DNA sequence: TACTATACGGAACGGAGGTTCCGCTTGTCA
DNA sequence: TGACAAGCGGAACCTCCGTTCCGTATAGTA
């Protein structure tokens, strides 16, 4: 399962015209970002600000000076993880083998969720009340999934009696599975099973 | 999808030797049970004691006089829902068509989870830190699932390259799906898809 | 009807976690 | 090196929820 490289989080400190951050502030900002990344990776949406601050070696006030809310911080980091997934999805829409491309993408997204719990949490909560920015990211991803799935159906690889909503529901369930399984290989097997379910009998992989 | 009848919650008030409850206390106890059932059904594990007390028309103190903790209350109600599932599972172990029996059971458990969110929450959280009593209930259910699955494999209906752990992981994901989908029929379709994935090619249902 | 054990309501408590505030520190620049 | 804006830490605050406590009400009984 190939994993998608995450673009490094931007540490740019000021747009043109704005004054540059003081050197210590700049160091702290980077430490906070790194700490938040680690905490969200480990605890998903349950990561707490105190933990992030402690890991970064700063006070909570310093965290809030850089990011107005916990949500804003999480979103900044989520974006760095979702953006490459979107790019991968768009690329996969060009793939000649539409069905295979879709199934590969399912594996990628699961793999990425395994190594970054906050992504799994966000995907799993897509139907619940998550903030609008995350809703938007997930919405765009799901839109691409819908397109990919339709292409796979047209190509005859994916079942026509399954709707994009079904796939979305299964993906949300899968995201929860990620948070429950301690073994990533088991998650991969579950994804395999769901892929099997989505293939047409003609396209079924040999047993 | 046939649903399993839930045994009415016991309203027995005192074992022999103990003094009977006062009439008003007895009425309240019943009101609390009914209110808790409704709240857990609607909100799952997120139901809060204040809401239950308000719905029952009593103060929170009265709730706690009957059930020492929220967990104890939830467990009392969960038990009434899980017990018939266990009975159904045991019965299905006698079924001549082992594979079909297992798949039917999957549908039953999903259907029950749809109409009682607390069950979905408990199943979905089986791998997380839920209290020991719930762990026990889920454990017993999963034990039976394991048996049923093995029987279906032996009968040639269910794939041999899938483990009981895989099934358990998928079921936990499915439980989350229940909490995210507003449409129960969509949940049923997802269960169908997973059932398809679990069948051997020979046993595959006609498209 | 009067007495009392039983039961009640709901204010108050406690802990968790997000957020704010403000007195103190420090990097920067002249 | 002195002045000061920028930045810092972390105590305090707020809200939410489960839980406890105690003064008050009342069902049951003589």
PDB file of C-alpha atoms in Angstrom, chain B residues 4-180:
ATOM      1  CA  UNK B   4     -35.905  -9.429  17.604  1.00  0.00           C
ATOM      2  CA  UNK B   5     -38.477  -8.666  20.287  1.00  0.00           C
ATOM      3  CA  UNK B   6     -37.013  -6.954  23.305  1.00  0.00           C
ATOM      4  CA  UNK B   7     -38.014  -8.459  26.618  1.00  0.00           C
ATOM      5  CA  UNK B   8     -39.781  -5.820  28.688  1.00  0.00           C
ATOM      6  CA  UNK B   9     -37.565  -4.340  31.360  1.00  0.00           C
ATOM      7  CA  UNK B  10     -38.147  -5.913  34.701  1.00  0.00           C
ATOM      8  CA  UNK B  11     -39.993  -3.629  37.058  1.00  0.00           C
ATOM      9  CA  UNK B  12     -39.672  -6.030  39.945  1.00  0.00           C
ATOM     10  CA  UNK B  13     -39.038  -3.909  42.966  1.00  0.00           C
ATOM     11  CA  UNK B  14     -37.836  -6.162  45.722  1.00  0.00           C
ATOM     12  CA  UNK B  15     -36.440  -9.604  46.253  1.00  0.00           C
ATOM     13  CA  UNK B  16     -38.146 -11.710  48.883  1.00  0.00           C
ATOM     14  CA  UNK B  17     -37.394 -10.494  52.356  1.00  0.00           C
ATOM     15  CA  UNK B  18     -36.855  -6.909  51.256  1.00  0.00           C
ATOM     16  CA  UNK B  19     -39.528  -4.364  51.984  1.00  0.00           C
ATOM     17  CA  UNK B  20     -41.632  -3.252  49.015  1.00  0.00           C
ATOM     18  CA  UNK B  21     -41.067   0.134  47.431  1.00  0.00           C
ATOM     19  CA  UNK B  22     -43.411   2.895  48.338  1.00  0.00           C
ATOM     20  CA  UNK B  23     -46.070   3.364  45.654  1.00  0.00           C
ATOM     21  CA  UNK B  24     -44.683   6.695  44.447  1.00  0.00           C
ATOM     22  CA  UNK B  25     -41.156   5.309  44.371  1.00  0.00           C
ATOM     23  CA  UNK B  26     -42.377   2.398  42.297  1.00  0.00           C
ATOM     24  CA  UNK B  27     -44.048   4.744  39.818  1.00  0.00           C
ATOM     25  CA  UNK B  28     -40.899   6.830  39.565  1.00  0.00           C
ATOM     26  CA  UNK B  29     -38.707   3.822  39.046  1.00  0.00           C
ATOM     27  CA  UNK B  30     -40.810   2.789  36.095  1.00  0.00           C
ATOM     28  CA  UNK B  31     -40.850   6.309  34.690  1.00  0.00           C
ATOM     29  CA  UNK B  32     -37.063   6.503  34.952  1.00  0.00           C
ATOM     30  CA  UNK B  33     -36.589   3.210  33.168  1.00  0.00           C
ATOM     31  CA  UNK B  34     -38.903   4.264  30.359  1.00  0.00           C
ATOM     32  CA  UNK B  35     -37.262   7.683  30.081  1.00  0.00           C
ATOM     33  CA  UNK B  36     -33.762   6.196  30.038  1.00  0.00           C
ATOM     34  CA  UNK B  37     -34.797   3.706  27.377  1.00  0.00           C
ATOM     35  CA  UNK B  38     -36.052   6.552  25.207  1.00  0.00           C
ATOM     36  CA  UNK B  39     -33.016   8.773  25.776  1.00  0.00           C
ATOM     37  CA  UNK B  40     -30.485   6.010  25.133  1.00  0.00           C
ATOM     38  CA  UNK B  41     -32.443   5.068  22.054  1.00  0.00           C
ATOM     39  CA  UNK B  42     -32.264   8.613  20.755  1.00  0.00           C
ATOM     40  CA  UNK B  43     -28.804   9.710  21.854  1.00  0.00           C
ATOM     41  CA  UNK B  44     -26.898   6.508  22.476  1.00  0.00           C
ATOM     42  CA  UNK B  45     -24.190   6.716  25.109  1.00  0.00           C
ATOM     43  CA  UNK B  46     -24.384  10.525  24.906  1.00  0.00           C
ATOM     44  CA  UNK B  47     -27.743  10.598  26.660  1.00  0.00           C
ATOM     45  CA  UNK B  48     -27.364  12.642  29.838  1.00  0.00           C
ATOM     46  CA  UNK B  49     -28.850  12.095  33.275  1.00  0.00           C
ATOM     47  CA  UNK B  50     -30.465  15.526  33.367  1.00  0.00           C
ATOM     48  CA  UNK B  51     -32.376  14.675  30.219  1.00  0.00           C
ATOM     49  CA  UNK B  52     -33.483  11.333  31.579  1.00  0.00           C
ATOM     50  CA  UNK B  53     -34.625  12.907  34.858  1.00  0.00           C
ATOM     51  CA  UNK B  54     -36.512  15.641  33.052  1.00  0.00           C
ATOM     52  CA  UNK B  55     -38.210  13.214  30.703  1.00  0.00           C
ATOM     53  CA  UNK B  56     -39.192  11.057  33.666  1.00  0.00           C
ATOM     54  CA  UNK B  57     -40.488  14.093  35.528  1.00  0.00           C
ATOM     55  CA  UNK B  58     -38.213  13.545  38.525  1.00  0.00           C
ATOM     56  CA  UNK B  59     -35.050  15.146  39.920  1.00  0.00           C
ATOM     57  CA  UNK B  60     -31.605  13.724  39.249  1.00  0.00           C
ATOM     58  CA  UNK B  61     -31.379  12.586  42.854  1.00  0.00           C
ATOM     59  CA  UNK B  62     -34.242  10.219  42.260  1.00  0.00           C
ATOM     60  CA  UNK B  63     -32.508   8.712  39.254  1.00  0.00           C
ATOM     61  CA  UNK B  64     -29.417   8.054  41.351  1.00  0.00           C
ATOM     62  CA  UNK B  65     -31.430   6.519  44.172  1.00  0.00           C
ATOM     63  CA  UNK B  66     -32.481   3.822  41.727  1.00  0.00           C
ATOM     64  CA  UNK B  67     -29.265   3.427  39.768  1.00  0.00           C
ATOM     65  CA  UNK B  68     -25.962   4.227  41.418  1.00  0.00           C
ATOM     66  CA  UNK B  69     -24.302   5.430  38.204  1.00  0.00           C
ATOM     67  CA  UNK B  70     -25.208   6.298  34.662  1.00  0.00           C
ATOM     68  CA  UNK B  71     -23.353   3.194  33.600  1.00  0.00           C
ATOM     69  CA  UNK B  72     -25.460   0.973  35.805  1.00  0.00           C
ATOM     70  CA  UNK B  73     -28.615   2.447  34.305  1.00  0.00           C
ATOM     71  CA  UNK B  74     -27.365   2.033  30.783  1.00  0.00           C
ATOM     72  CA  UNK B  75     -26.320  -1.507  31.513  1.00  0.00           C
ATOM     73  CA  UNK B  76     -29.752  -2.397  32.897  1.00  0.00           C
ATOM     74  CA  UNK B  77     -31.324  -1.282  29.643  1.00  0.00           C
ATOM     75  CA  UNK B  78     -28.603  -2.666  27.404  1.00  0.00           C
ATOM     76  CA  UNK B  79     -29.118  -6.045  28.999  1.00  0.00           C
ATOM     77  CA  UNK B  80     -32.726  -6.094  27.925  1.00  0.00           C
ATOM     78  CA  UNK B  81     -31.593  -5.493  24.371  1.00  0.00           C
ATOM     79  CA  UNK B  82     -28.572  -7.763  24.251  1.00  0.00           C
ATOM     80  CA  UNK B  83     -30.174 -10.760  25.921  1.00  0.00           C
ATOM     81  CA  UNK B  84     -32.596 -11.448  23.048  1.00  0.00           C
ATOM     82  CA  UNK B  85     -29.737 -10.983  20.608  1.00  0.00           C
ATOM     83  CA  UNK B  86     -27.781 -13.633  22.463  1.00  0.00           C
ATOM     84  CA  UNK B  87     -30.788 -15.936  22.374  1.00  0.00           C
ATOM     85  CA  UNK B  88     -31.143 -15.338  18.652  1.00  0.00           C
ATOM     86  CA  UNK B  89     -27.453 -16.047  18.163  1.00  0.00           C
ATOM     87  CA  UNK B  90     -27.687 -19.300  20.096  1.00  0.00           C
ATOM     88  CA  UNK B  91     -30.739 -20.336  18.110  1.00  0.00           C
ATOM     89  CA  UNK B  92     -28.966 -19.554  14.887  1.00  0.00           C
ATOM     90  CA  UNK B  93     -26.158 -21.924  15.883  1.00  0.00           C
ATOM     91  CA  UNK B  94     -28.750 -24.709  15.513  1.00  0.00           C
ATOM     92  CA  UNK B  95     -29.763 -23.568  12.048  1.00  0.00           C
ATOM     93  CA  UNK B  96     -29.078 -26.139   9.363  1.00  0.00           C
ATOM     94  CA  UNK B  97     -27.896 -23.485   6.911  1.00  0.00           C
ATOM     95  CA  UNK B  98     -24.978 -22.123   8.922  1.00  0.00           C
ATOM     96  CA  UNK B  99     -23.826 -19.531   6.414  1.00  0.00           C
ATOM     97  CA  UNK B 100     -27.235 -18.027   5.816  1.00  0.00           C
ATOM     98  CA  UNK B 101     -27.921 -18.023   9.545  1.00  0.00           C
ATOM     99  CA  UNK B 102     -24.816 -15.976  10.176  1.00  0.00           C
ATOM    100  CA  UNK B 103     -25.626 -13.405   7.518  1.00  0.00           C
ATOM    101  CA  UNK B 104     -29.191 -13.090   8.774  1.00  0.00           C
ATOM    102  CA  UNK B 105     -27.835 -12.490  12.240  1.00  0.00           C
ATOM    103  CA  UNK B 106     -25.634  -9.671  10.954  1.00  0.00           C
ATOM    104  CA  UNK B 107     -28.742  -7.995   9.598  1.00  0.00           C
ATOM    105  CA  UNK B 108     -30.590  -8.491  12.864  1.00  0.00           C
ATOM    106  CA  UNK B 109     -27.862  -6.922  14.922  1.00  0.00           C
ATOM    107  CA  UNK B 110     -27.643  -3.954  12.553  1.00  0.00           C
ATOM    108  CA  UNK B 111     -31.382  -3.484  12.603  1.00  0.00           C
ATOM    109  CA  UNK B 112     -31.467  -3.592  16.375  1.00  0.00           C
ATOM    110  CA  UNK B 113     -28.614  -1.072  16.499  1.00  0.00           C
ATOM    111  CA  UNK B 114     -30.551   1.248  14.202  1.00  0.00           C
ATOM    112  CA  UNK B 115     -33.486   1.393  16.566  1.00  0.00           C
ATOM    113  CA  UNK B 116     -31.391   1.535  19.733  1.00  0.00           C
ATOM    114  CA  UNK B 117     -28.358   3.730  19.357  1.00  0.00           C
ATOM    115  CA  UNK B 118     -26.823   2.773  22.674  1.00  0.00           C
ATOM    116  CA  UNK B 119     -26.315  -0.731  21.286  1.00  0.00           C
ATOM    117  CA  UNK B 120     -24.518   0.660  18.264  1.00  0.00           C
ATOM    118  CA  UNK B 121     -22.358   2.808  20.536  1.00  0.00           C
ATOM    119  CA  UNK B 122     -21.466  -0.134  22.709  1.00  0.00           C
ATOM    120  CA  UNK B 123     -20.635  -2.390  19.784  1.00  0.00           C
ATOM    121  CA  UNK B 124     -18.717   0.391  18.051  1.00  0.00           C
ATOM    122  CA  UNK B 125     -16.717   1.042  21.195  1.00  0.00           C
ATOM    123  CA  UNK B 126     -15.948  -2.580  21.954  1.00  0.00           C
ATOM    124  CA  UNK B 127     -12.266  -2.007  21.365  1.00  0.00           C
ATOM    125  CA  UNK B 128     -12.151   1.164  23.409  1.00  0.00           C
ATOM    126  CA  UNK B 129     -12.470   1.628  27.117  1.00  0.00           C
ATOM    127  CA  UNK B 130     -16.002   0.686  27.993  1.00  0.00           C
ATOM    128  CA  UNK B 131     -16.834  -0.702  31.405  1.00  0.00           C
ATOM    129  CA  UNK B 132     -16.365  -4.351  32.173  1.00  0.00           C
ATOM    130  CA  UNK B 133     -20.022  -5.290  32.235  1.00  0.00           C
ATOM    131  CA  UNK B 134     -20.584  -4.000  28.719  1.00  0.00           C
ATOM    132  CA  UNK B 135     -17.296  -5.592  27.688  1.00  0.00           C
ATOM    133  CA  UNK B 136     -18.704  -8.865  28.972  1.00  0.00           C
ATOM    134  CA  UNK B 137     -21.973  -8.573  27.062  1.00  0.00           C
ATOM    135  CA  UNK B 138     -20.213  -7.665  23.861  1.00  0.00           C
ATOM    136  CA  UNK B 139     -17.636 -10.344  24.504  1.00  0.00           C
ATOM    137  CA  UNK B 140     -20.283 -13.026  24.759  1.00  0.00           C
ATOM    138  CA  UNK B 141     -21.969 -11.779  21.609  1.00  0.00           C
ATOM    139  CA  UNK B 142     -18.685 -11.752  19.747  1.00  0.00           C
ATOM    140  CA  UNK B 143     -17.932 -15.255  20.965  1.00  0.00           C
ATOM    141  CA  UNK B 144     -21.143 -16.459  19.405  1.00  0.00           C
ATOM    142  CA  UNK B 145     -20.420 -14.512  16.229  1.00  0.00           C
ATOM    143  CA  UNK B 146     -17.105 -16.304  16.061  1.00  0.00           C
ATOM    144  CA  UNK B 147     -18.816 -19.676  16.410  1.00  0.00           C
ATOM    145  CA  UNK B 148     -21.445 -18.837  13.846  1.00  0.00           C
ATOM    146  CA  UNK B 149     -18.827 -17.638  11.438  1.00  0.00           C
ATOM    147  CA  UNK B 150     -16.745 -20.777  11.843  1.00  0.00           C
ATOM    148  CA  UNK B 151     -19.806 -22.902  11.157  1.00  0.00           C
ATOM    149  CA  UNK B 152     -20.519 -20.918   8.015  1.00  0.00           C
ATOM    150  CA  UNK B 153     -16.935 -21.415   6.887  1.00  0.00           C
ATOM    151  CA  UNK B 154     -17.144 -25.139   7.540  1.00  0.00           C
ATOM    152  CA  UNK B 155     -20.342 -25.263   5.513  1.00  0.00           C
ATOM    153  CA  UNK B 156     -18.559 -23.635   2.591  1.00  0.00           C
ATOM    154  CA  UNK B 157     -20.767 -20.563   2.529  1.00  0.00           C
ATOM    155  CA  UNK B 158     -18.312 -18.159   4.128  1.00  0.00           C
ATOM    156  CA  UNK B 159     -14.795 -17.386   2.984  1.00  0.00           C
ATOM    157  CA  UNK B 160     -12.006 -19.205   4.746  1.00  0.00           C
ATOM    158  CA  UNK B 161      -9.454 -16.466   4.180  1.00  0.00           C
ATOM    159  CA  UNK B 162     -11.338 -14.119   6.502  1.00  0.00           C
ATOM    160  CA  UNK B 163     -10.791 -14.255  10.246  1.00  0.00           C
ATOM    161  CA  UNK B 164     -13.270 -13.727  13.048  1.00  0.00           C
ATOM    162  CA  UNK B 165     -11.243 -10.650  13.998  1.00  0.00           C
ATOM    163  CA  UNK B 166     -11.835  -9.225  10.541  1.00  0.00           C
ATOM    164  CA  UNK B 167     -15.557  -9.763  10.960  1.00  0.00           C
ATOM    165  CA  UNK B 168     -15.473  -8.192  14.388  1.00  0.00           C
ATOM    166  CA  UNK B 169     -13.617  -5.152  13.035  1.00  0.00           C
ATOM    167  CA  UNK B 170     -16.111  -4.780  10.212  1.00  0.00           C
ATOM    168  CA  UNK B 171     -19.005  -5.041  12.646  1.00  0.00           C
ATOM    169  CA  UNK B 172     -17.556  -2.278  14.777  1.00  0.00           C
ATOM    170  CA  UNK B 173     -17.253  -0.084  11.718  1.00  0.00           C
ATOM    171  CA  UNK B 174     -20.805  -0.926  10.771  1.00  0.00           C
ATOM    172  CA  UNK B 175     -21.987   0.121  14.208  1.00  0.00           C
ATOM    173  CA  UNK B 176     -20.484   3.507  13.592  1.00  0.00           C
ATOM    174  CA  UNK B 177     -22.202   3.665  10.222  1.00  0.00           C
ATOM    175  CA  UNK B 178     -25.485   3.198  12.060  1.00  0.00           C
ATOM    176  CA  UNK B 179     -24.841   6.365  14.044  1.00  0.00           C
ATOM    177  CA  UNK B 180     -23.986   8.357  10.956  1.00  0.00           C
TER     178      UNK B 180
END
